[in-house]
Amino acid sequence: MDYIQISNYLKAMAHPTRLKIIIRLSRGPQCVNDITGLITGRQANVSQHLSLLRLHGIVDCRQNGNMKCYFLKNPKLIKKILTVFQ
Amino acid sequence: MDYIQISNYLKAMAHPTRLKIIIRLSRGPQCVNDITGLITGRQANVSQHLSLLRLHGIVDCRQNGNMKCYFLKNPKLIKKILTVFQ
DNA sequence: AAAGTTTATTCGAATATTTGAATATACTTT
DNA sequence: AAAGTATATTCAAATATTCGAATAAACTTT
């Protein structure tokens, strides 16, 4: 990963709503509706952030009946970054 | 550090030019002129990025005669983040 | 199949970031 | 003190990001 890719990855993480989502997902998978509950914002906006996170390879999801379950694609990497800030 | 502060810190890092500067400074202090040499851009622009990095507590500097020497304020933290991406 | 849930997409306005240009400041040497 | 070198600041234009509003899509239950 070169510095351009790293900066893209960090930029995707570096939004308060997205980071909040990431922190939540670092404790386990969640569906969109539950994630929306954490955020002061609309479901559509949460979906926008989730699709950006997916585009950058930070999260992925699987259909689960009616719902979609999001999870971190590389939880180890994310957890390492988060623990640096504690 | 809460998620707002963390996202601000990550945002400050998450620009290709600034990350390049940070990576360079992780190997030791450098003056503005040397840093400018790394970047495809003007000295004034490098100064802009450096002052933003300083504002966010990522770097600091000391006057060194004619020149200003920039260095990472928390090199351990930065190095931990960078090694995650290798 | 109609109604209800859950999630995604598109678009435009508001906002934030980035950059170059111009110029200022500060220190050093002559 | 004038000229030279190194760095910083300000402003405006260009660009990118973010969010709400509207609505679409997909699945589930009735």
Short mmCIF file of C-alpha atoms (C1' of nucleotides) in Angstrom, two decimals:
data_model
loop_
_atom_site.label_atom_id
_atom_site.label_comp_id
_atom_site.label_asym_id
_atom_site.label_seq_id
_atom_site.Cartn_x
_atom_site.Cartn_y
_atom_site.Cartn_z
CA MET A 1 0.00 0.00 0.00
CA ASP A 2 1.52 3.30 -1.05
CA TYR A 3 0.88 6.64 0.55
CA ILE A 4 -1.94 7.47 -1.88
CA GLN A 5 -3.83 4.31 -1.02
CA ILE A 6 -3.19 4.80 2.68
CA SER A 7 -4.45 8.38 2.56
CA ASN A 8 -7.59 7.22 0.76
CA TYR A 9 -8.19 4.58 3.39
CA LEU A 10 -7.66 7.07 6.22
CA LYS A 11 -9.92 9.60 4.52
CA ALA A 12 -12.69 7.05 4.34
CA MET A 13 -12.29 6.46 8.08
CA ALA A 14 -11.95 10.13 8.95
CA HIS A 15 -15.54 11.20 9.17
CA PRO A 16 -17.28 11.27 12.55
CA THR A 17 -20.29 9.26 11.39
CA ARG A 18 -18.20 6.71 9.53
CA LEU A 19 -15.77 6.34 12.40
CA LYS A 20 -18.67 5.80 14.78
CA ILE A 21 -19.96 3.07 12.46
CA ILE A 22 -16.50 1.51 12.27
CA ILE A 23 -16.11 1.54 16.04
CA ARG A 24 -19.46 -0.14 16.40
CA LEU A 25 -18.61 -2.78 13.81
CA SER A 26 -15.33 -3.48 15.58
CA ARG A 27 -17.49 -5.09 18.27
CA GLY A 28 -19.37 -7.24 15.77
CA PRO A 29 -21.62 -7.18 12.70
CA GLN A 30 -24.71 -4.99 12.63
CA CYS A 31 -27.60 -4.37 10.28
CA VAL A 32 -28.30 -0.94 8.80
CA ASN A 33 -31.26 -0.27 11.02
CA ASP A 34 -29.28 -0.86 14.21
CA ILE A 35 -26.44 1.28 12.90
CA THR A 36 -28.92 4.05 12.10
CA GLY A 37 -29.97 3.98 15.73
CA LEU A 38 -26.48 5.04 16.79
CA ILE A 39 -26.37 8.02 14.47
CA THR A 40 -28.10 11.37 14.67
CA GLY A 41 -29.09 11.27 11.03
CA ARG A 42 -31.34 9.61 8.53
CA GLN A 43 -31.20 6.04 7.29
CA ALA A 44 -30.47 7.21 3.76
CA ASN A 45 -27.41 9.06 4.99
CA VAL A 46 -26.20 6.01 6.89
CA SER A 47 -26.56 4.01 3.68
CA GLN A 48 -24.50 6.61 1.86
CA HIS A 49 -21.70 6.31 4.40
CA LEU A 50 -21.88 2.52 4.37
CA SER A 51 -21.58 2.34 0.61
CA LEU A 52 -18.56 4.63 0.73
CA LEU A 53 -16.98 2.40 3.37
CA ARG A 54 -17.69 -0.60 1.20
CA LEU A 55 -16.24 1.12 -1.86
CA HIS A 56 -13.00 1.61 0.07
CA GLY A 57 -12.87 -1.98 1.23
CA ILE A 58 -13.36 -1.11 4.88
CA VAL A 59 -16.63 -3.00 5.33
CA ASP A 60 -18.58 -5.63 3.50
CA CYS A 61 -22.09 -6.98 3.96
CA ARG A 62 -24.27 -9.99 3.50
CA GLN A 63 -27.97 -10.15 2.94
CA ASN A 64 -29.79 -11.55 5.93
CA GLY A 65 -33.43 -12.02 5.00
CA ASN A 66 -34.96 -8.62 4.89
CA MET A 67 -31.90 -6.98 6.34
CA LYS A 68 -28.30 -6.37 5.42
CA CYS A 69 -25.59 -7.19 7.86
CA TYR A 70 -22.45 -5.06 7.69
CA PHE A 71 -19.09 -6.11 9.09
CA LEU A 72 -15.47 -5.01 8.97
CA LYS A 73 -13.53 -6.53 6.12
CA ASN A 74 -10.25 -6.35 7.99
CA PRO A 75 -11.11 -6.16 11.69
CA LYS A 76 -7.52 -6.73 12.83
CA LEU A 77 -6.23 -3.75 10.91
CA ILE A 78 -9.04 -1.52 12.16
CA LYS A 79 -8.64 -2.63 15.74
CA LYS A 80 -4.93 -1.93 15.65
CA ILE A 81 -5.59 1.59 14.45
CA LEU A 82 -8.28 2.19 17.05
CA THR A 83 -6.18 0.92 19.93
CA VAL A 84 -3.45 3.40 19.01
CA PHE A 85 -5.80 6.16 20.09
CA GLN A 86 -6.54 4.77 23.55
CA MET B 1 -9.82 10.69 22.80
CA ASP B 2 -13.38 10.32 21.59
CA TYR B 3 -14.47 9.45 18.08
CA ILE B 4 -14.77 13.11 17.08
CA GLN B 5 -11.19 13.85 18.06
CA ILE B 6 -9.96 10.67 16.43
CA SER B 7 -11.74 11.49 13.18
CA ASN B 8 -10.21 14.96 13.22
CA TYR B 9 -6.76 13.51 13.72
CA LEU B 10 -7.26 10.98 10.93
CA LYS B 11 -8.62 13.67 8.63
CA ALA B 12 -5.51 15.75 9.18
CA MET B 13 -3.40 12.72 8.20
CA ALA B 14 -5.62 11.71 5.30
CA HIS B 15 -4.30 13.94 2.57
CA PRO B 16 -1.70 12.59 0.16
CA THR B 17 0.67 15.52 0.59
CA ARG B 18 0.34 15.60 4.35
CA LEU B 19 0.74 11.84 4.64
CA LYS B 20 3.86 12.01 2.53
CA ILE B 21 5.21 14.67 4.89
CA ILE B 22 4.29 12.55 7.89
CA ILE B 23 5.98 9.48 6.45
CA ARG B 24 9.12 11.51 5.80
CA LEU B 25 9.11 12.95 9.32
CA SER B 26 8.70 9.46 10.77
CA ARG B 27 12.32 8.94 9.69
CA GLY B 28 13.50 12.13 11.39
CA PRO B 29 13.12 15.91 11.51
CA GLN B 30 13.29 17.94 8.32
CA CYS B 31 13.23 21.61 7.38
CA VAL B 32 10.57 23.06 5.10
CA ASN B 33 12.85 23.35 2.12
CA ASP B 34 13.78 19.66 2.23
CA ILE B 35 10.15 18.69 2.65
CA THR B 36 9.23 20.86 -0.32
CA GLY B 37 11.68 18.84 -2.38
CA LEU B 38 9.61 15.71 -1.84
CA ILE B 39 6.37 17.29 -2.97
CA THR B 40 5.17 18.20 -6.44
CA GLY B 41 3.94 21.56 -5.28
CA ARG B 42 4.97 24.99 -4.11
CA GLN B 43 6.66 25.92 -0.89
CA ALA B 44 3.68 28.03 0.14
CA ASN B 45 1.44 25.01 -0.19
CA VAL B 46 3.79 22.88 1.88
CA SER B 47 3.69 25.56 4.57
CA GLN B 48 -0.09 25.48 4.49
CA HIS B 49 -0.12 21.74 5.07
CA LEU B 50 2.52 21.98 7.78
CA SER B 51 0.55 24.59 9.68
CA LEU B 52 -2.55 22.42 9.49
CA LEU B 53 -0.56 19.47 10.82
CA ARG B 54 0.73 21.66 13.63
CA LEU B 55 -2.77 22.92 14.40
CA HIS B 56 -3.86 19.32 14.88
CA GLY B 57 -0.92 18.48 17.09
CA ILE B 58 0.61 16.06 14.65
CA VAL B 59 3.85 17.95 14.16
CA ASP B 60 5.75 20.68 15.90
CA CYS B 61 8.79 22.71 14.89
CA ARG B 62 11.75 24.61 16.17
CA GLN B 63 13.58 27.48 14.62
CA ASN B 64 17.01 26.50 13.44
CA GLY B 65 18.83 29.61 12.30
CA ASN B 66 17.31 30.62 9.04
CA MET B 67 15.29 27.46 8.80
CA LYS B 68 12.47 25.74 10.59
CA CYS B 69 12.81 22.14 11.55
CA TYR B 70 9.59 20.12 11.68
CA PHE B 71 9.20 16.88 13.59
CA LEU B 72 6.45 14.51 14.69
CA LYS B 73 4.98 15.41 18.04
CA ASN B 74 4.04 11.82 18.79
CA PRO B 75 6.24 9.63 16.62
CA LYS B 76 5.29 6.41 18.40
CA LEU B 77 1.60 6.88 17.67
CA ILE B 78 2.27 7.76 14.05
CA LYS B 79 4.65 4.86 13.53
CA LYS B 80 2.13 2.42 14.96
CA ILE B 81 -0.50 3.66 12.52
CA LEU B 82 1.89 3.50 9.58
CA THR B 83 3.11 -0.02 10.35
CA VAL B 84 -0.50 -1.23 10.31
CA PHE B 85 -0.52 -0.53 6.59
CA GLN B 86 2.58 -2.56 5.74
"C1'" DA C 1 -50.89 -8.80 -4.77
"C1'" DA C 2 -51.03 -5.22 -1.43
"C1'" DA C 3 -49.00 -3.33 2.46
"C1'" DG C 4 -45.15 -3.04 5.43
"C1'" DT C 5 -40.03 -3.23 6.36
"C1'" DT C 6 -35.48 -2.49 5.26
"C1'" DT C 7 -32.00 -0.63 2.54
"C1'" DA C 8 -30.11 2.01 -1.65
"C1'" DT C 9 -29.76 5.62 -5.13
"C1'" DT C 10 -29.95 10.12 -7.30
"C1'" DC C 11 -29.73 14.91 -7.34
"C1'" DG C 12 -29.00 19.47 -5.87
"C1'" DA C 13 -27.87 22.79 -2.34
"C1'" DA C 14 -24.87 23.83 1.42
"C1'" DT C 15 -20.47 23.46 3.20
"C1'" DA C 16 -15.59 22.36 3.50
"C1'" DT C 17 -11.14 21.63 1.50
"C1'" DT C 18 -7.46 22.54 -1.56
"C1'" DT C 19 -4.61 25.22 -4.43
"C1'" DG C 20 -2.24 29.05 -6.72
"C1'" DA C 21 -1.06 33.75 -6.66
"C1'" DA C 22 0.54 37.42 -4.37
"C1'" DT C 23 2.82 39.03 -0.73
"C1'" DA C 24 4.55 39.32 3.99
"C1'" DT C 25 7.77 38.06 7.64
"C1'" DA C 26 12.11 36.70 9.55
"C1'" DC C 27 16.63 35.63 9.61
"C1'" DT C 28 21.51 35.82 7.31
"C1'" DT C 29 25.02 37.37 4.66
"C1'" DT C 30 27.33 40.88 2.22
"C1'" DA D 1 21.03 48.53 5.20
"C1'" DA D 2 20.44 45.98 1.10
"C1'" DA D 3 20.14 41.63 -0.96
"C1'" DG D 4 19.36 36.89 -0.47
"C1'" DT D 5 17.29 32.80 1.55
"C1'" DA D 6 13.67 30.41 4.09
"C1'" DT D 7 9.11 30.22 5.64
"C1'" DA D 8 4.22 31.95 6.48
"C1'" DT D 9 -0.15 34.20 5.51
"C1'" DT D 10 -4.19 35.82 3.08
"C1'" DC D 11 -7.54 35.60 -0.32
"C1'" DA D 12 -10.25 33.90 -3.96
"C1'" DA D 13 -11.27 30.40 -7.29
"C1'" DA D 14 -11.65 25.57 -8.15
"C1'" DT D 15 -12.89 21.31 -6.41
"C1'" DA D 16 -14.67 17.86 -3.26
"C1'" DT D 17 -17.63 16.41 0.39
"C1'" DT D 18 -21.78 16.12 2.93
"C1'" DC D 19 -26.57 16.05 3.73
"C1'" DG D 20 -31.55 16.20 3.04
"C1'" DA D 21 -35.31 15.24 0.09
"C1'" DA D 22 -37.41 12.34 -2.83
"C1'" DT D 23 -37.87 8.06 -4.39
"C1'" DA D 24 -36.58 3.41 -5.85
"C1'" DA D 25 -35.60 -1.41 -4.99
"C1'" DA D 26 -35.88 -5.74 -2.55
"C1'" DC D 27 -37.68 -8.67 0.52
"C1'" DT D 28 -41.60 -10.25 3.96
"C1'" DT D 29 -45.85 -10.62 5.78
"C1'" DT D 30 -50.70 -10.50 5.39
#
